[in-house]
CSV table of C-alpha atoms and ligand atoms in Angstrom, one decimal:
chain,number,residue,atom,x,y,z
M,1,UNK,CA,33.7,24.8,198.4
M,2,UNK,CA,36.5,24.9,195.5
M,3,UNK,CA,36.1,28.3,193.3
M,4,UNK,CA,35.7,26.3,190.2
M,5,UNK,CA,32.9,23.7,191.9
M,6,UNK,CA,31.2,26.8,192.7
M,7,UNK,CA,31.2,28.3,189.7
M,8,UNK,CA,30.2,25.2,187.3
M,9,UNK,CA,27.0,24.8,190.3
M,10,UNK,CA,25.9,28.5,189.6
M,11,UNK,CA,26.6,28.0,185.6
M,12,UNK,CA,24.4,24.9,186.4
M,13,UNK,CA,21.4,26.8,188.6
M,14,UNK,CA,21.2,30.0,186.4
M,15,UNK,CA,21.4,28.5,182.9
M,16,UNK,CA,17.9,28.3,180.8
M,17,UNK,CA,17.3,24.7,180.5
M,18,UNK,CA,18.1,23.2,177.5
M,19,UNK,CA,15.6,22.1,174.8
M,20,UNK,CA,15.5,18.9,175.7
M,21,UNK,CA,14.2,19.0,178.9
M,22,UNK,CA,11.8,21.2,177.9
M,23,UNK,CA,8.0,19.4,177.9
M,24,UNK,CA,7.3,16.9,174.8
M,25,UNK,CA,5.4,18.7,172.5
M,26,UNK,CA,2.8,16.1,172.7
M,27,UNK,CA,2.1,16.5,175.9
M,28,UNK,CA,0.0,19.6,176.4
M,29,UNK,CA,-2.8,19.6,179.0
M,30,UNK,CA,-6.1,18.8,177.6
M,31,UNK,CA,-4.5,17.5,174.1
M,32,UNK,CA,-4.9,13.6,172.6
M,33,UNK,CA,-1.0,12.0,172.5
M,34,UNK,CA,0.3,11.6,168.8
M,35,UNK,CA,3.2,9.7,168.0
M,36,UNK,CA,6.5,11.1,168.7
M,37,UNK,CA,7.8,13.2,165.8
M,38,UNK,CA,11.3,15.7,165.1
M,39,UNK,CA,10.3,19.3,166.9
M,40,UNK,CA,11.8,21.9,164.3
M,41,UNK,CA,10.5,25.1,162.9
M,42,UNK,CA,11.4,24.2,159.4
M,43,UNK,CA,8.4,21.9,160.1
M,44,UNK,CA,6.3,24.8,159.5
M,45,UNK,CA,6.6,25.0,155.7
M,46,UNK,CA,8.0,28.8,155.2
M,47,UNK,CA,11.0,30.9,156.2
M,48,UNK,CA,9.9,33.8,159.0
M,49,UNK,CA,9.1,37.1,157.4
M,50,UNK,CA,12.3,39.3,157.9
M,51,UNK,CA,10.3,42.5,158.4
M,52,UNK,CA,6.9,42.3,161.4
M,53,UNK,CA,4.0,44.8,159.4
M,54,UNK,CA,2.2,41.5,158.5
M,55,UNK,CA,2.3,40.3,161.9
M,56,UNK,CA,1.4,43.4,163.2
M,57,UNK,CA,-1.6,44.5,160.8
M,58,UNK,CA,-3.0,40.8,162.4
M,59,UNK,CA,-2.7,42.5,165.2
M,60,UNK,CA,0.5,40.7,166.6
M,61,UNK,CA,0.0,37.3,169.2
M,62,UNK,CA,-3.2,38.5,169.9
M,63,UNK,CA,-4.7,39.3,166.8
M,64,UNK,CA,-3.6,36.0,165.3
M,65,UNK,CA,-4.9,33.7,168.2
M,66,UNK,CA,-8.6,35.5,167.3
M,67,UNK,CA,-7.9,34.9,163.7
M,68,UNK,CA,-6.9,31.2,163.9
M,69,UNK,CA,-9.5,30.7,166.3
M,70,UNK,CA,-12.1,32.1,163.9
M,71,UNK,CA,-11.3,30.0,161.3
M,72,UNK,CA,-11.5,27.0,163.3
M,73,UNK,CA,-14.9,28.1,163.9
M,74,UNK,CA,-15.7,28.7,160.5
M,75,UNK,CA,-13.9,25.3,159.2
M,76,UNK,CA,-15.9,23.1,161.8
M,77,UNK,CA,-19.2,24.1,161.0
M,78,UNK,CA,-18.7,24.1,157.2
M,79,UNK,CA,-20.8,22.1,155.7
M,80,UNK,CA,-18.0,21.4,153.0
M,81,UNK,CA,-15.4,21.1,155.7
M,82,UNK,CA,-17.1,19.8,158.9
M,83,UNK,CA,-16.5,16.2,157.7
M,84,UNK,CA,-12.3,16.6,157.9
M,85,UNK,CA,-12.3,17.9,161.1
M,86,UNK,CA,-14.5,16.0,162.7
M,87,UNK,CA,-12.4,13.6,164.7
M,88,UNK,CA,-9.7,16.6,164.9
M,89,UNK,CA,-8.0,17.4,168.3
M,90,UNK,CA,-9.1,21.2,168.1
M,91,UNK,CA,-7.1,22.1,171.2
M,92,UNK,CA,-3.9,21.1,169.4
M,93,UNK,CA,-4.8,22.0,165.9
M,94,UNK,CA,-5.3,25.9,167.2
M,95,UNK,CA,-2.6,25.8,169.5
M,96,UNK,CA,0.1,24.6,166.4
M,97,UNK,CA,-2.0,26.7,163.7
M,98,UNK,CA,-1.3,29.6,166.0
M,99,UNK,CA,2.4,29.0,166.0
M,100,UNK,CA,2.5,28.0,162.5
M,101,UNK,CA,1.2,31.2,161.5
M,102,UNK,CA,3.0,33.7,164.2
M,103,UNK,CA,6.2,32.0,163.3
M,104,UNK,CA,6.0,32.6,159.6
M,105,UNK,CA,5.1,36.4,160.2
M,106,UNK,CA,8.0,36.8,162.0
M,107,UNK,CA,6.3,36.9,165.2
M,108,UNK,CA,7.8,35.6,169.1
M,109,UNK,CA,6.9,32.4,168.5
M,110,UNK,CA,8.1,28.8,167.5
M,111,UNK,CA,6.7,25.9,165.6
M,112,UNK,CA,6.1,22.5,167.2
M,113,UNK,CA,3.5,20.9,165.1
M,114,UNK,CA,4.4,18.0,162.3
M,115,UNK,CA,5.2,18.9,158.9
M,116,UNK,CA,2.3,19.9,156.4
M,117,UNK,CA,2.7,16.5,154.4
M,118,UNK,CA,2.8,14.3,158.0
M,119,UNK,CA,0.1,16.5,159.3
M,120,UNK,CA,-2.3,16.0,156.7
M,121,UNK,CA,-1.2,12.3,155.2
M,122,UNK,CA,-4.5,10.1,154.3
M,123,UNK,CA,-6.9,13.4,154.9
M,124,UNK,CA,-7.7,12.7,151.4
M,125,UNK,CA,-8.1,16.4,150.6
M,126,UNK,CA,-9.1,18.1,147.6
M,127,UNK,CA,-8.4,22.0,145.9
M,128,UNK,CA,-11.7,22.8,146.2
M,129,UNK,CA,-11.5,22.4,149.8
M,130,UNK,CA,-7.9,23.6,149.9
M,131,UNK,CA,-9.7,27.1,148.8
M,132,UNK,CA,-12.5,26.6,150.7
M,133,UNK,CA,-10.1,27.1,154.1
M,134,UNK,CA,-8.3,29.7,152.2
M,135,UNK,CA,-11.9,31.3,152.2
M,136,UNK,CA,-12.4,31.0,155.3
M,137,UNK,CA,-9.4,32.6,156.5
M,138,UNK,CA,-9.7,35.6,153.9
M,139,UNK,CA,-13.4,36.0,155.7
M,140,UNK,CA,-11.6,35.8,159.3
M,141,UNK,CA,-8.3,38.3,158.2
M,142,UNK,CA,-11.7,40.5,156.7
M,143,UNK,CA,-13.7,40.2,159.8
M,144,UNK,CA,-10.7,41.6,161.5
M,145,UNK,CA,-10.1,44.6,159.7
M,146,UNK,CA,-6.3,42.9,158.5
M,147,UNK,CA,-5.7,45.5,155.1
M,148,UNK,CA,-5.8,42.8,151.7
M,149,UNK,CA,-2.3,43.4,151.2
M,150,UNK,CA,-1.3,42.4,154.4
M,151,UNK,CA,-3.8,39.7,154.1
M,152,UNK,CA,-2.2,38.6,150.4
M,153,UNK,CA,0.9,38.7,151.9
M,154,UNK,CA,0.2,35.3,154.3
M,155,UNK,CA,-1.5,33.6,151.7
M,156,UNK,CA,1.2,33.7,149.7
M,157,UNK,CA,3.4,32.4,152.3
M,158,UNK,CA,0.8,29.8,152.6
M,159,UNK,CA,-0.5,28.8,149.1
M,160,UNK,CA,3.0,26.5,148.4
M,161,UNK,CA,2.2,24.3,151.1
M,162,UNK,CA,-0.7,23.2,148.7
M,163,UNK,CA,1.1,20.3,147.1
M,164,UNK,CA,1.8,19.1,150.6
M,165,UNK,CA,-1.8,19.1,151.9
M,166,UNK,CA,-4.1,18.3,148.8
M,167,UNK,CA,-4.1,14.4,148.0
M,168,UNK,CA,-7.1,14.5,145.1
Z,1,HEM,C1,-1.7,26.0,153.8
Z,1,HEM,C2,-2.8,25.4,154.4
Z,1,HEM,C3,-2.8,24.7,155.7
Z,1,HEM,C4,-2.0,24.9,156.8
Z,1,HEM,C5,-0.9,25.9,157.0
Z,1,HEM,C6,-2.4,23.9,157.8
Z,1,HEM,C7,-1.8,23.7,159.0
Z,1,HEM,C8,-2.1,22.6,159.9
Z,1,HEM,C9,-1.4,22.4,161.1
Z,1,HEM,C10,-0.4,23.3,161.7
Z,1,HEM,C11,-1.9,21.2,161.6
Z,1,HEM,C12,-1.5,20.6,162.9
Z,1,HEM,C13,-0.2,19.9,162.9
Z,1,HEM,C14,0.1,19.0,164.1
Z,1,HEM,O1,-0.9,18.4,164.6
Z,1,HEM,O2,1.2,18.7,164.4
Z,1,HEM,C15,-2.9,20.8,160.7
Z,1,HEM,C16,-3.7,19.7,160.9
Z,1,HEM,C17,-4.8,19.4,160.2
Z,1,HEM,N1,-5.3,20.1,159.1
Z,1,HEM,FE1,-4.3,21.6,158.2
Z,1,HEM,N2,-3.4,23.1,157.2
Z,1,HEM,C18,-3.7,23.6,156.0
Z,1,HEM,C19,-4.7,23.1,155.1
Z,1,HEM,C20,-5.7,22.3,155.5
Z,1,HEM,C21,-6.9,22.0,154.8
Z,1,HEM,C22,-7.2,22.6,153.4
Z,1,HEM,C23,-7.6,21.1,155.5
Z,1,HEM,C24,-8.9,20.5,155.2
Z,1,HEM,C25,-9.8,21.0,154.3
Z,1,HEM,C26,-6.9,20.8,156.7
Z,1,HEM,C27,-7.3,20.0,157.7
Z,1,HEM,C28,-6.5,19.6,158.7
Z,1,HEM,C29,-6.9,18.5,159.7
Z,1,HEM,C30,-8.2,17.7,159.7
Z,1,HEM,C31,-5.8,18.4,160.6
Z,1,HEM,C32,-5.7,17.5,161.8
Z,1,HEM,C33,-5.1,16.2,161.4
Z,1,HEM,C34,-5.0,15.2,162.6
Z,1,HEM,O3,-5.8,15.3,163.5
Z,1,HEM,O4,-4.1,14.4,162.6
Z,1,HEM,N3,-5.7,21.6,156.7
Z,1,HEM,N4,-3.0,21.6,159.7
């Protein structure tokens, strides 16, 4: 074998895949198919937090899986939210929240849900119930033990999205 056909094969063995073989994003086991859509993490709606004491007063991957988990809970059996989510694909709704929200705190972690406004187009929400999932994830952050500031500190990554999500 010719020194330079060897060394483009190993280049070619040991490299890390590039992103576009990695799986489709749509494709998770145990998830509905959506139509195809641009994978970016600018799709998530705010910068990364430079500096990881939000991330870790959730308690880091961990922590924020149980959060985001808990307010699915609380969302779907809301009696002023239960409606929404009702023909929601929960499995991929907690899998992307969880990214969503580990990616914005700076955490290991990147986005590869939709963008707020594709993600939510024709919901038909309103503020009330824009505040009402706020609520619910100040009572999951509380439930926690996450310290308010740290919890202020995500909601005010979050609250901007707001004219993206609300329709009414
Ligand atoms: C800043 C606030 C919010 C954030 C960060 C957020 C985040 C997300 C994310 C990441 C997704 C999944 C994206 C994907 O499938 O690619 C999603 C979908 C969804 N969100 Fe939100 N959301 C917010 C507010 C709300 C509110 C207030 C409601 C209802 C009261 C809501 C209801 C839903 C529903 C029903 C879906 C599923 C849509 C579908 O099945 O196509 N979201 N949201």
């Amino acid at each position: 074998m010719r020194p330079i056909f060897a060394l483009s094969l190993a280049a070619v063995l040991i490299l890390p895949l590039p992103a576009a073989a990695q799986p489709t994003p749509w494709a998770h086991p145990g998830e509905e198919a959506i139509d195809p859509y641009a994978v970016d993490d600018a799709n998530a709606g705010a910068a990364p937090m430079a500096e990881d004491a939000v991330f870790e007063a959730l308690g880091g991957v961990q922590g924020v899986s149980r959060i985001i988990d808990d307010l699915v809970d609380r969302s779907v059996r809301d009696p002023r939210l239960e409606e929404i989510f009702k023909p929601t694909d929960l499995a991929r709704l907690r899998r992307t929240l969880k990214e969503q929200v580990c990616f914005i705190l700076g955490g290991p972690c990147a986005y590869s849900g939709r963008d707020m406004a594709a993600a939510h187009k024709d919901l038909g929400i309103t503020t009330a119930e824009f505040n009402a999932l706020v609520e619910n994830l100040q009572g999951a952050m509380d439930d926690a033990g996450v310290p308010f500031r740290a919890q202020n500190r995500l909601l005010a990554r979050l609250a901007p999205m707001k004219g993206d999500v609300v329709e009414r």
